[in-house]
Amino acid sequence: MPEPRGDQGPVFDLVGVGFGPSNLALAIAVQERAAAGGTPVSAVFLERQASFGWHRGMLIEDATMQVSFLKDLVTMRNPTSSFSFLCYLQERGRLIDFVNHKSLFPLRVEFHDYLEWAAARVDDMVRYGQDVTAVRPVFDDDTISAYDVETRDRTGARRTVRARNVVLASGLRPALPPGIEASKRVWHSRDLLTNVDDLAGADPSRFVVVGAGQSAAEVTAFLHERFPSAEVCGVLSRYGYSPADDSPFANRIFDPLAVDDYFDASAQVKSMLLGYHANTNYSVVDTDLIEALYRRVYREKVLGSQRLRLLNVSRLTAAEELGDRVAVTVESMLTGARTVLDADVLVCATGYTPADPFPLLGELAGRCHYDDEGRAVVERDYRIRTDASVLAGIYLQGGTEHTHGISSSLLSNTAIRSAEILESVCDRRRASVPALSGSGSYA
């Protein structure tokens, strides 16, 4: 239980901002620590959404995970955990069926159900529907020994929770091409399934999909199947989709020990490693999906009716909405020739950028340390380096690729990363400050 403040409000050991897979894994680690007889850690997690959800807009029914089920929320940290994907399968009555399936990669819909199943088991630590608006320092003389995390719910009601540590897991933000804004006719891929239902009863004639990664390929395949009379144009800056390198040696870049290697490496070596192994994760596509799309293109050429078109070595230069249509301008990067495609919908599968945590921190941001490129200096335990006057911790789950490598925000290292953050919180708590009085509360 959290310690009482002077006004009887709680003081938590940690507050998690955001409740995606990363902070879900942390919540599980907190619960399992207490169950194993370790010193309890009081924690609460604040999530903007009304319930747990992770990339719901891309839960295409036949899409599979790109990471082994063994890299779930717990197994790499605690193979005997009751929160493992295998325990989930056993409870759902599908363990034997999954084993017979002989696959390391479950359906994305199934893995999302696993995440929901796990989240439901720690929901006593989660407050949904809470939008975190600010993290403010609590002073003890000249030092900052805690934070007041302010929230606003959907009714506008404001609350405050106090904690000695904050773990920021604000997730990723969709990235759109320059000059392009999302609208009824211009979508980011993350909203695919949410928006496609709005086309029910319509008879679209053309979709344009921009991007060369896994999401772009999945969206292209989905729309091509879902709307059998519509043309689907894929716009790629490459000659075609490039395969992901998931070979055993390359996959070592996602190993927990690789985080140590990367963290201790020079800036030059860090840059080289990211360059060498970008094709394990960025703008790459599963080989099976590439081959399936190629077969479709070839089949349609044989049949003389081509609905799936790939405009390679090309880029999007403009999108103008005209009533219920969108005029999409595509430029060849080889000749400079421009083509205007009259489309029902433009889908931008153009990736994500890490959410910037610093606007939430307000004046605290000025006490954080930054490198020469303006990025946060993050310690090995994922704690932002701050001025010596800041005793309370600010931890990052995500946004640490520049310090911890390519797995900084990926599922591959979620279980270990969360355990390291929890261990850091516990180690530092041995020298923690007394609970402080204050006016905030959380109920």
Short mmCIF file of C-alpha atoms in Angstrom, two decimals:
data_model
loop_
_atom_site.label_atom_id
_atom_site.label_comp_id
_atom_site.label_asym_id
_atom_site.label_seq_id
_atom_site.Cartn_x
_atom_site.Cartn_y
_atom_site.Cartn_z
CA MET A 1 0.00 0.00 0.00
CA PRO A 2 1.21 3.54 -0.66
CA GLU A 3 2.30 5.54 2.35
CA PRO A 4 -0.04 8.28 3.60
CA ARG A 5 0.82 11.92 3.13
CA GLY A 6 0.29 14.51 5.79
CA ASP A 7 -3.21 15.09 4.42
CA GLN A 8 -3.82 11.31 4.30
CA GLY A 9 -3.42 11.23 0.53
CA PRO A 10 -1.27 8.40 -0.84
CA VAL A 11 2.40 8.61 -1.76
CA PHE A 12 3.27 5.91 -4.29
CA ASP A 13 6.68 4.48 -4.97
CA LEU A 14 6.00 4.92 -8.67
CA VAL A 15 3.41 6.27 -11.05
CA GLY A 16 3.29 4.96 -14.60
CA VAL A 17 2.14 7.39 -17.29
CA GLY A 18 0.56 5.36 -20.06
CA PHE A 19 -0.49 1.72 -19.94
CA GLY A 20 0.61 -0.04 -23.08
CA PRO A 21 2.61 -3.27 -23.09
CA SER A 22 5.69 -1.66 -21.48
CA ASN A 23 4.01 -0.37 -18.34
CA LEU A 24 1.75 -3.43 -18.28
CA ALA A 25 4.91 -5.54 -17.99
CA LEU A 26 6.08 -3.24 -15.20
CA ALA A 27 2.77 -3.62 -13.34
CA ILE A 28 3.10 -7.39 -13.56
CA ALA A 29 6.66 -7.23 -12.24
CA VAL A 30 5.42 -5.13 -9.30
CA GLN A 31 2.71 -7.67 -8.50
CA GLU A 32 5.00 -10.66 -8.84
CA ARG A 33 7.64 -9.06 -6.63
CA ALA A 34 5.12 -8.75 -3.81
CA ALA A 35 3.80 -12.27 -4.37
CA ALA A 36 7.34 -13.66 -4.12
CA GLY A 37 7.84 -12.06 -0.72
CA GLY A 38 9.89 -9.10 -1.85
CA THR A 39 9.44 -5.68 -0.32
CA PRO A 40 6.16 -4.42 -1.80
CA VAL A 41 6.28 -1.52 -4.23
CA SER A 42 3.23 0.72 -4.36
CA ALA A 43 2.30 1.72 -7.89
CA VAL A 44 -0.50 3.22 -9.92
CA PHE A 45 -0.74 3.52 -13.70
CA LEU A 46 -2.62 6.27 -15.49
CA GLU A 47 -4.01 5.66 -18.96
CA ARG A 48 -5.82 8.06 -21.29
CA GLN A 49 -7.90 5.36 -23.00
CA ALA A 50 -11.11 4.10 -21.41
CA SER A 51 -9.80 0.53 -21.47
CA PHE A 52 -6.69 -1.35 -22.50
CA GLY A 53 -5.94 -1.16 -26.21
CA TRP A 54 -2.82 -1.54 -28.35
CA HIS A 55 -2.85 -0.64 -32.06
CA ARG A 56 -6.47 -1.69 -32.36
CA GLY A 57 -6.75 -0.09 -35.77
CA MET A 58 -4.30 -2.62 -37.23
CA LEU A 59 -5.73 -5.83 -35.75
CA ILE A 60 -6.25 -7.33 -39.18
CA GLU A 61 -7.61 -10.81 -38.63
CA ASP A 62 -4.87 -12.71 -40.48
CA ALA A 63 -1.92 -10.50 -39.48
CA THR A 64 0.68 -12.18 -37.29
CA MET A 65 3.17 -10.88 -34.77
CA GLN A 66 6.72 -10.22 -35.93
CA VAL A 67 8.15 -11.32 -32.59
CA SER A 68 8.20 -14.74 -30.93
CA PHE A 69 5.49 -15.47 -28.36
CA LEU A 70 8.33 -16.25 -25.94
CA LYS A 71 9.11 -12.53 -25.90
CA ASP A 72 5.84 -11.86 -24.13
CA LEU A 73 5.37 -9.68 -21.06
CA VAL A 74 7.24 -11.94 -18.63
CA THR A 75 8.97 -15.04 -19.98
CA MET A 76 12.41 -13.53 -20.58
CA ARG A 77 12.35 -12.29 -16.97
CA ASN A 78 10.48 -15.13 -15.27
CA PRO A 79 9.78 -18.27 -17.36
CA THR A 80 7.55 -19.67 -14.58
CA SER A 81 5.24 -16.66 -14.49
CA SER A 82 1.49 -17.25 -14.58
CA PHE A 83 1.30 -14.17 -16.85
CA SER A 84 3.03 -15.90 -19.76
CA PHE A 85 1.48 -16.33 -23.19
CA LEU A 86 1.49 -20.10 -22.64
CA CYS A 87 -0.52 -19.71 -19.43
CA TYR A 88 -2.94 -17.51 -21.34
CA LEU A 89 -3.33 -20.23 -23.99
CA GLN A 90 -3.92 -22.85 -21.31
CA GLU A 91 -6.64 -20.74 -19.72
CA ARG A 92 -8.23 -20.12 -23.12
CA GLY A 93 -8.17 -23.85 -23.90
CA ARG A 94 -5.90 -23.50 -26.96
CA LEU A 95 -2.48 -24.59 -25.72
CA ILE A 96 -2.43 -27.94 -27.54
CA ASP A 97 -3.87 -26.38 -30.69
CA PHE A 98 -1.19 -23.69 -30.66
CA VAL A 99 1.58 -26.26 -30.19
CA ASN A 100 0.24 -28.27 -33.13
CA HIS A 101 0.24 -25.08 -35.18
CA LYS A 102 4.07 -25.17 -35.05
CA SER A 103 4.50 -21.41 -35.14
CA LEU A 104 6.41 -18.96 -32.97
CA PHE A 105 4.27 -16.09 -34.20
CA PRO A 106 0.67 -15.83 -33.00
CA LEU A 107 -2.02 -13.85 -34.70
CA ARG A 108 -1.92 -10.20 -33.75
CA VAL A 109 -5.56 -10.39 -32.69
CA GLU A 110 -4.68 -13.28 -30.39
CA PHE A 111 -1.70 -11.50 -28.88
CA HIS A 112 -3.85 -8.45 -28.23
CA ASP A 113 -6.32 -10.69 -26.41
CA TYR A 114 -3.39 -11.97 -24.34
CA LEU A 115 -2.44 -8.40 -23.42
CA GLU A 116 -6.03 -7.64 -22.41
CA TRP A 117 -6.12 -10.84 -20.35
CA ALA A 118 -2.94 -9.82 -18.53
CA ALA A 119 -4.12 -6.23 -18.04
CA ALA A 120 -7.35 -7.42 -16.44
CA ARG A 121 -5.32 -9.26 -13.79
CA VAL A 122 -3.58 -6.07 -12.63
CA ASP A 123 -6.46 -3.64 -13.14
CA ASP A 124 -6.45 -2.73 -9.45
CA MET A 125 -3.29 -0.74 -10.22
CA VAL A 126 -4.67 1.04 -13.28
CA ARG A 127 -6.82 4.16 -13.59
CA TYR A 128 -8.28 4.35 -17.09
CA GLY A 129 -9.75 7.46 -18.65
CA GLN A 130 -7.10 9.65 -17.03
CA ASP A 131 -5.24 12.07 -19.25
CA VAL A 132 -1.99 13.14 -17.58
CA THR A 133 -1.64 16.91 -18.02
CA ALA A 134 1.45 17.74 -15.96
CA VAL A 135 4.18 16.36 -13.73
CA ARG A 136 5.17 18.90 -11.08
CA PRO A 137 8.06 18.78 -8.60
CA VAL A 138 7.50 18.48 -4.86
CA PHE A 139 10.26 20.22 -2.93
CA ASP A 140 11.81 19.25 0.36
CA ASP A 141 13.95 22.27 1.15
CA ASP A 142 16.19 22.59 -1.92
CA THR A 143 15.66 19.08 -3.28
CA ILE A 144 12.92 17.48 -5.36
CA SER A 145 11.92 14.31 -3.57
CA ALA A 146 8.60 13.50 -5.25
CA TYR A 147 6.26 14.48 -8.06
CA ASP A 148 2.63 15.47 -8.23
CA VAL A 149 1.14 13.96 -11.37
CA GLU A 150 -1.95 15.86 -12.46
CA THR A 151 -4.72 14.23 -14.46
CA ARG A 152 -8.01 15.16 -16.10
CA ASP A 153 -10.78 12.68 -16.82
CA ARG A 154 -13.43 12.83 -19.54
CA THR A 155 -15.76 14.86 -17.38
CA GLY A 156 -13.06 17.47 -16.84
CA ALA A 157 -12.51 16.48 -13.22
CA ARG A 158 -8.91 16.96 -12.10
CA ARG A 159 -6.95 14.82 -9.68
CA THR A 160 -3.42 14.57 -8.42
CA VAL A 161 -1.34 11.56 -7.45
CA ARG A 162 2.01 11.85 -5.72
CA ALA A 163 4.94 9.50 -6.24
CA ARG A 164 8.67 9.27 -5.69
CA ASN A 165 9.23 8.03 -9.24
CA VAL A 166 7.50 8.53 -12.57
CA VAL A 167 7.77 6.04 -15.42
CA LEU A 168 6.85 7.65 -18.72
CA ALA A 169 5.54 5.24 -21.35
CA SER A 170 3.63 7.61 -23.57
CA GLY A 171 4.02 5.40 -26.62
CA LEU A 172 4.37 6.48 -30.22
CA ARG A 173 2.68 9.18 -32.26
CA PRO A 174 1.64 8.60 -35.88
CA ALA A 175 3.87 10.34 -38.41
CA LEU A 176 2.40 11.79 -41.60
CA PRO A 177 4.30 13.08 -44.64
CA PRO A 178 5.13 16.81 -44.61
CA GLY A 179 2.11 18.94 -45.43
CA ILE A 180 -0.36 16.08 -45.01
CA GLU A 181 -3.05 16.13 -42.33
CA ALA A 182 -5.36 13.32 -41.28
CA SER A 183 -9.01 13.68 -42.26
CA LYS A 184 -12.05 11.70 -43.34
CA ARG A 185 -10.29 10.85 -46.62
CA VAL A 186 -6.69 10.87 -45.43
CA TRP A 187 -5.84 8.22 -42.86
CA HIS A 188 -2.85 7.05 -40.93
CA SER A 189 -2.54 3.27 -41.00
CA ARG A 190 -3.12 3.05 -37.25
CA ASP A 191 -6.78 4.04 -37.87
CA LEU A 192 -7.39 1.57 -40.69
CA LEU A 193 -10.00 -0.66 -39.08
CA THR A 194 -11.61 2.24 -37.24
CA ASN A 195 -12.10 4.24 -40.42
CA VAL A 196 -12.79 1.50 -42.92
CA ASP A 197 -16.15 0.79 -41.32
CA ASP A 198 -17.24 4.26 -42.40
CA LEU A 199 -17.05 2.99 -45.98
CA ALA A 200 -19.74 0.37 -45.33
CA GLY A 201 -22.18 0.43 -48.21
CA ALA A 202 -19.87 2.51 -50.36
CA ASP A 203 -18.26 1.24 -53.55
CA PRO A 204 -14.77 2.79 -53.55
CA SER A 205 -12.89 2.76 -56.81
CA ARG A 206 -9.33 3.55 -55.71
CA PHE A 207 -7.12 3.56 -52.62
CA VAL A 208 -3.61 4.94 -52.43
CA VAL A 209 -1.27 3.52 -49.79
CA VAL A 210 2.02 5.30 -49.07
CA GLY A 211 4.83 3.42 -47.36
CA ALA A 212 7.20 0.49 -47.77
CA GLY A 213 7.10 -1.22 -44.37
CA GLN A 214 5.09 -4.02 -42.80
CA SER A 215 2.06 -1.84 -42.08
CA ALA A 216 1.98 -0.53 -45.66
CA ALA A 217 2.11 -4.04 -47.07
CA GLU A 218 -0.59 -5.27 -44.69
CA VAL A 219 -2.87 -2.33 -45.49
CA THR A 220 -2.37 -2.87 -49.22
CA ALA A 221 -3.21 -6.57 -48.95
CA PHE A 222 -6.22 -5.90 -46.70
CA LEU A 223 -7.79 -3.26 -48.95
CA HIS A 224 -7.16 -5.36 -52.05
CA GLU A 225 -9.11 -8.24 -50.48
CA ARG A 226 -11.78 -6.19 -48.70
CA PHE A 227 -12.81 -4.18 -51.79
CA PRO A 228 -12.65 -6.56 -54.78
CA SER A 229 -13.71 -3.93 -57.31
CA ALA A 230 -11.31 -1.21 -56.15
CA GLU A 231 -7.84 -0.41 -57.42
CA VAL A 232 -5.13 -0.26 -54.76
CA CYS A 233 -2.02 1.78 -55.58
CA GLY A 234 1.03 1.32 -53.40
CA VAL A 235 3.51 4.21 -53.46
CA LEU A 236 7.07 3.19 -52.50
CA SER A 237 10.35 5.06 -52.59
CA ARG A 238 12.06 1.72 -53.23
CA TYR A 239 11.80 -0.71 -56.14
CA GLY A 240 9.65 -2.90 -53.98
CA TYR A 241 9.09 -4.17 -50.47
CA SER A 242 12.30 -5.26 -48.74
CA PRO A 243 12.38 -8.38 -46.56
CA ALA A 244 12.97 -8.17 -42.82
CA ASP A 245 16.18 -9.76 -41.62
CA ASP A 246 15.01 -12.17 -38.94
CA SER A 247 17.98 -14.49 -39.16
CA PRO A 248 19.33 -15.85 -35.86
CA PHE A 249 22.56 -13.87 -35.78
CA ALA A 250 20.91 -10.59 -36.75
CA ASN A 251 18.27 -11.11 -34.09
CA ARG A 252 20.99 -10.91 -31.46
CA ILE A 253 20.59 -7.13 -31.72
CA PHE A 254 17.39 -7.61 -29.68
CA ASP A 255 19.06 -9.66 -26.91
CA PRO A 256 19.11 -8.15 -23.41
CA LEU A 257 22.92 -8.28 -23.38
CA ALA A 258 22.97 -6.27 -26.61
CA VAL A 259 21.55 -3.35 -24.62
CA ASP A 260 24.69 -3.36 -22.46
CA ASP A 261 26.90 -3.51 -25.55
CA TYR A 262 25.07 -0.65 -27.21
CA PHE A 263 24.91 1.52 -24.10
CA ASP A 264 28.67 1.30 -23.56
CA ALA A 265 29.56 1.80 -27.23
CA SER A 266 30.90 5.02 -28.70
CA ALA A 267 28.60 7.32 -30.66
CA GLN A 268 30.24 6.13 -33.88
CA VAL A 269 29.64 2.47 -33.10
CA LYS A 270 26.06 3.19 -32.03
CA SER A 271 25.40 4.81 -35.40
CA MET A 272 26.98 1.89 -37.23
CA LEU A 273 24.92 -0.68 -35.35
CA LEU A 274 21.66 1.12 -36.06
CA GLY A 275 22.61 1.37 -39.71
CA TYR A 276 23.67 -2.25 -40.01
CA HIS A 277 20.58 -3.65 -38.34
CA ALA A 278 17.83 -1.22 -39.35
CA ASN A 279 16.54 -3.93 -41.69
CA THR A 280 15.54 -6.04 -38.70
CA ASN A 281 12.78 -3.58 -37.83
CA TYR A 282 12.39 -0.47 -40.02
CA SER A 283 10.67 -0.27 -43.42
CA VAL A 284 10.84 -4.01 -43.95
CA VAL A 285 8.20 -6.67 -44.59
CA ASP A 286 7.78 -10.35 -43.81
CA THR A 287 8.94 -12.43 -46.77
CA ASP A 288 5.67 -14.42 -46.91
CA LEU A 289 3.65 -11.24 -47.35
CA ILE A 290 6.01 -9.90 -50.00
CA GLU A 291 5.66 -13.10 -51.99
CA ALA A 292 1.87 -13.10 -51.58
CA LEU A 293 1.61 -9.55 -52.92
CA TYR A 294 3.92 -10.34 -55.83
CA ARG A 295 1.77 -13.34 -56.73
CA ARG A 296 -1.29 -11.09 -56.81
CA VAL A 297 0.40 -8.57 -59.09
CA TYR A 298 1.58 -11.30 -61.44
CA ARG A 299 -1.78 -13.10 -61.46
CA GLU A 300 -3.58 -9.91 -62.39
CA LYS A 301 -1.11 -9.26 -65.22
CA VAL A 302 -1.82 -12.73 -66.57
CA LEU A 303 -5.57 -12.14 -66.32
CA GLY A 304 -5.30 -8.71 -67.92
CA SER A 305 -7.12 -6.91 -65.13
CA GLN A 306 -4.70 -5.17 -62.80
CA ARG A 307 -6.18 -3.81 -59.55
CA LEU A 308 -2.97 -3.92 -57.51
CA ARG A 309 -0.46 -1.36 -58.76
CA LEU A 310 2.89 -0.57 -57.22
CA LEU A 311 4.33 2.84 -58.07
CA ASN A 312 7.94 2.25 -57.11
CA VAL A 313 10.79 4.74 -56.76
CA SER A 314 8.07 7.33 -56.22
CA ARG A 315 6.94 9.67 -53.49
CA LEU A 316 3.83 11.49 -52.36
CA THR A 317 4.08 15.24 -52.98
CA ALA A 318 0.52 16.48 -52.32
CA ALA A 319 -2.97 15.44 -51.32
CA GLU A 320 -5.95 17.72 -51.91
CA GLU A 321 -9.43 16.83 -50.77
CA LEU A 322 -12.13 17.63 -53.29
CA GLY A 323 -15.52 16.79 -51.82
CA ASP A 324 -15.70 13.06 -51.31
CA ARG A 325 -12.46 12.47 -53.24
CA VAL A 326 -8.80 13.15 -52.66
CA ALA A 327 -6.39 14.10 -55.42
CA VAL A 328 -3.09 12.38 -54.66
CA THR A 329 -0.02 13.66 -56.48
CA VAL A 330 2.77 11.11 -56.90
CA GLU A 331 6.18 12.03 -58.31
CA SER A 332 8.62 9.62 -59.91
CA MET A 333 12.00 10.00 -58.21
CA LEU A 334 13.68 8.83 -61.45
CA THR A 335 12.09 11.13 -64.03
CA GLY A 336 10.35 13.81 -61.96
CA ALA A 337 7.09 13.07 -63.77
CA ARG A 338 4.00 13.67 -61.66
CA THR A 339 0.79 11.68 -61.69
CA VAL A 340 -2.44 12.75 -60.02
CA LEU A 341 -4.49 9.83 -58.73
CA ASP A 342 -8.17 10.42 -58.05
CA ALA A 343 -8.79 8.33 -54.93
CA ASP A 344 -11.47 7.61 -52.38
CA VAL A 345 -8.92 7.34 -49.58
CA LEU A 346 -5.23 7.99 -49.04
CA VAL A 347 -3.66 5.78 -46.35
CA CYS A 348 -0.29 6.89 -44.98
CA ALA A 349 1.56 3.91 -43.52
CA THR A 350 4.45 6.19 -42.71
CA GLY A 351 5.38 5.04 -39.25
CA TYR A 352 5.57 6.66 -35.86
CA THR A 353 7.73 8.95 -33.79
CA PRO A 354 8.30 8.63 -30.04
CA ALA A 355 6.03 10.84 -27.97
CA ASP A 356 7.91 13.79 -26.51
CA PRO A 357 7.70 13.46 -22.71
CA PHE A 358 9.15 16.85 -21.89
CA PRO A 359 6.06 19.04 -22.32
CA LEU A 360 4.53 17.08 -19.43
CA LEU A 361 7.53 17.82 -17.24
CA GLY A 362 7.24 21.60 -17.40
CA GLU A 363 9.94 23.18 -15.24
CA LEU A 364 11.40 19.74 -14.56
CA ALA A 365 12.60 19.59 -18.16
CA GLY A 366 15.09 22.31 -17.31
CA ARG A 367 16.64 20.06 -14.67
CA CYS A 368 17.15 17.17 -17.10
CA HIS A 369 20.45 16.68 -18.91
CA TYR A 370 20.69 16.59 -22.72
CA ASP A 371 23.29 15.51 -25.24
CA ASP A 372 24.68 17.62 -28.08
CA GLU A 373 21.66 16.76 -30.25
CA GLY A 374 19.15 17.86 -27.63
CA ARG A 375 18.18 14.33 -26.60
CA ALA A 376 17.75 13.27 -23.00
CA VAL A 377 20.78 11.70 -21.35
CA VAL A 378 19.43 8.40 -20.05
CA GLU A 379 21.25 6.16 -17.58
CA ARG A 380 21.55 2.41 -18.05
CA ASP A 381 18.56 1.87 -15.71
CA TYR A 382 16.40 4.04 -18.05
CA ARG A 383 16.43 6.93 -15.58
CA ILE A 384 16.87 10.40 -17.05
CA ARG A 385 20.01 12.05 -15.76
CA THR A 386 19.04 15.16 -13.82
CA ASP A 387 20.59 17.83 -11.65
CA ALA A 388 21.81 16.63 -8.26
CA SER A 389 18.89 18.42 -6.58
CA VAL A 390 16.44 15.95 -8.15
CA LEU A 391 16.22 12.89 -5.92
CA ALA A 392 12.97 11.53 -7.36
CA GLY A 393 13.32 9.43 -10.51
CA ILE A 394 12.04 10.00 -14.04
CA TYR A 395 12.23 6.82 -16.12
CA LEU A 396 11.56 6.30 -19.82
CA GLN A 397 9.94 3.29 -21.45
CA GLY A 398 10.61 4.19 -25.07
CA GLY A 399 12.38 7.10 -26.64
CA THR A 400 15.77 5.70 -25.64
CA GLU A 401 16.98 4.27 -28.92
CA HIS A 402 19.90 6.70 -28.95
CA THR A 403 21.15 5.32 -25.63
CA HIS A 404 19.82 1.75 -25.40
CA GLY A 405 19.53 0.64 -29.00
CA ILE A 406 16.95 -0.62 -31.41
CA SER A 407 14.95 -2.62 -28.85
CA SER A 408 14.29 0.41 -26.62
CA SER A 409 10.56 0.52 -27.39
CA LEU A 410 9.99 -2.99 -28.75
CA LEU A 411 8.34 -6.03 -27.23
CA SER A 412 11.57 -8.00 -27.56
CA ASN A 413 13.04 -6.52 -24.40
CA THR A 414 9.91 -5.42 -22.54
CA ALA A 415 10.09 -7.99 -19.74
CA ILE A 416 13.76 -7.35 -18.96
CA ARG A 417 13.50 -3.57 -19.32
CA SER A 418 10.62 -3.38 -16.86
CA ALA A 419 12.49 -5.55 -14.36
CA GLU A 420 15.53 -3.28 -14.59
CA ILE A 421 13.41 -0.18 -13.96
CA LEU A 422 11.71 -1.81 -10.98
CA GLU A 423 15.06 -2.91 -9.54
CA SER A 424 16.39 0.61 -9.90
CA VAL A 425 13.37 2.04 -8.08
CA CYS A 426 13.84 -0.46 -5.26
CA ASP A 427 17.58 0.14 -4.97
CA ARG A 428 17.11 3.88 -4.75
CA ARG A 429 14.25 3.52 -2.28
CA ARG A 430 16.68 2.28 0.33
CA ALA A 431 17.80 5.90 0.62
CA SER A 432 14.36 7.40 -0.05
CA VAL A 433 13.08 10.53 1.59
CA PRO A 434 10.17 10.57 4.06
CA ALA A 435 6.63 11.00 2.77
CA LEU A 436 5.79 14.65 2.24
CA SER A 437 2.71 16.59 3.14
CA GLY A 438 0.66 18.11 0.35
CA SER A 439 -2.75 19.04 -0.90
CA GLY A 440 -3.18 16.59 -3.74
CA SER A 441 -5.08 13.32 -3.60
CA TYR A 442 -6.09 10.48 -5.86
CA ALA A 443 -9.30 8.59 -5.37
#
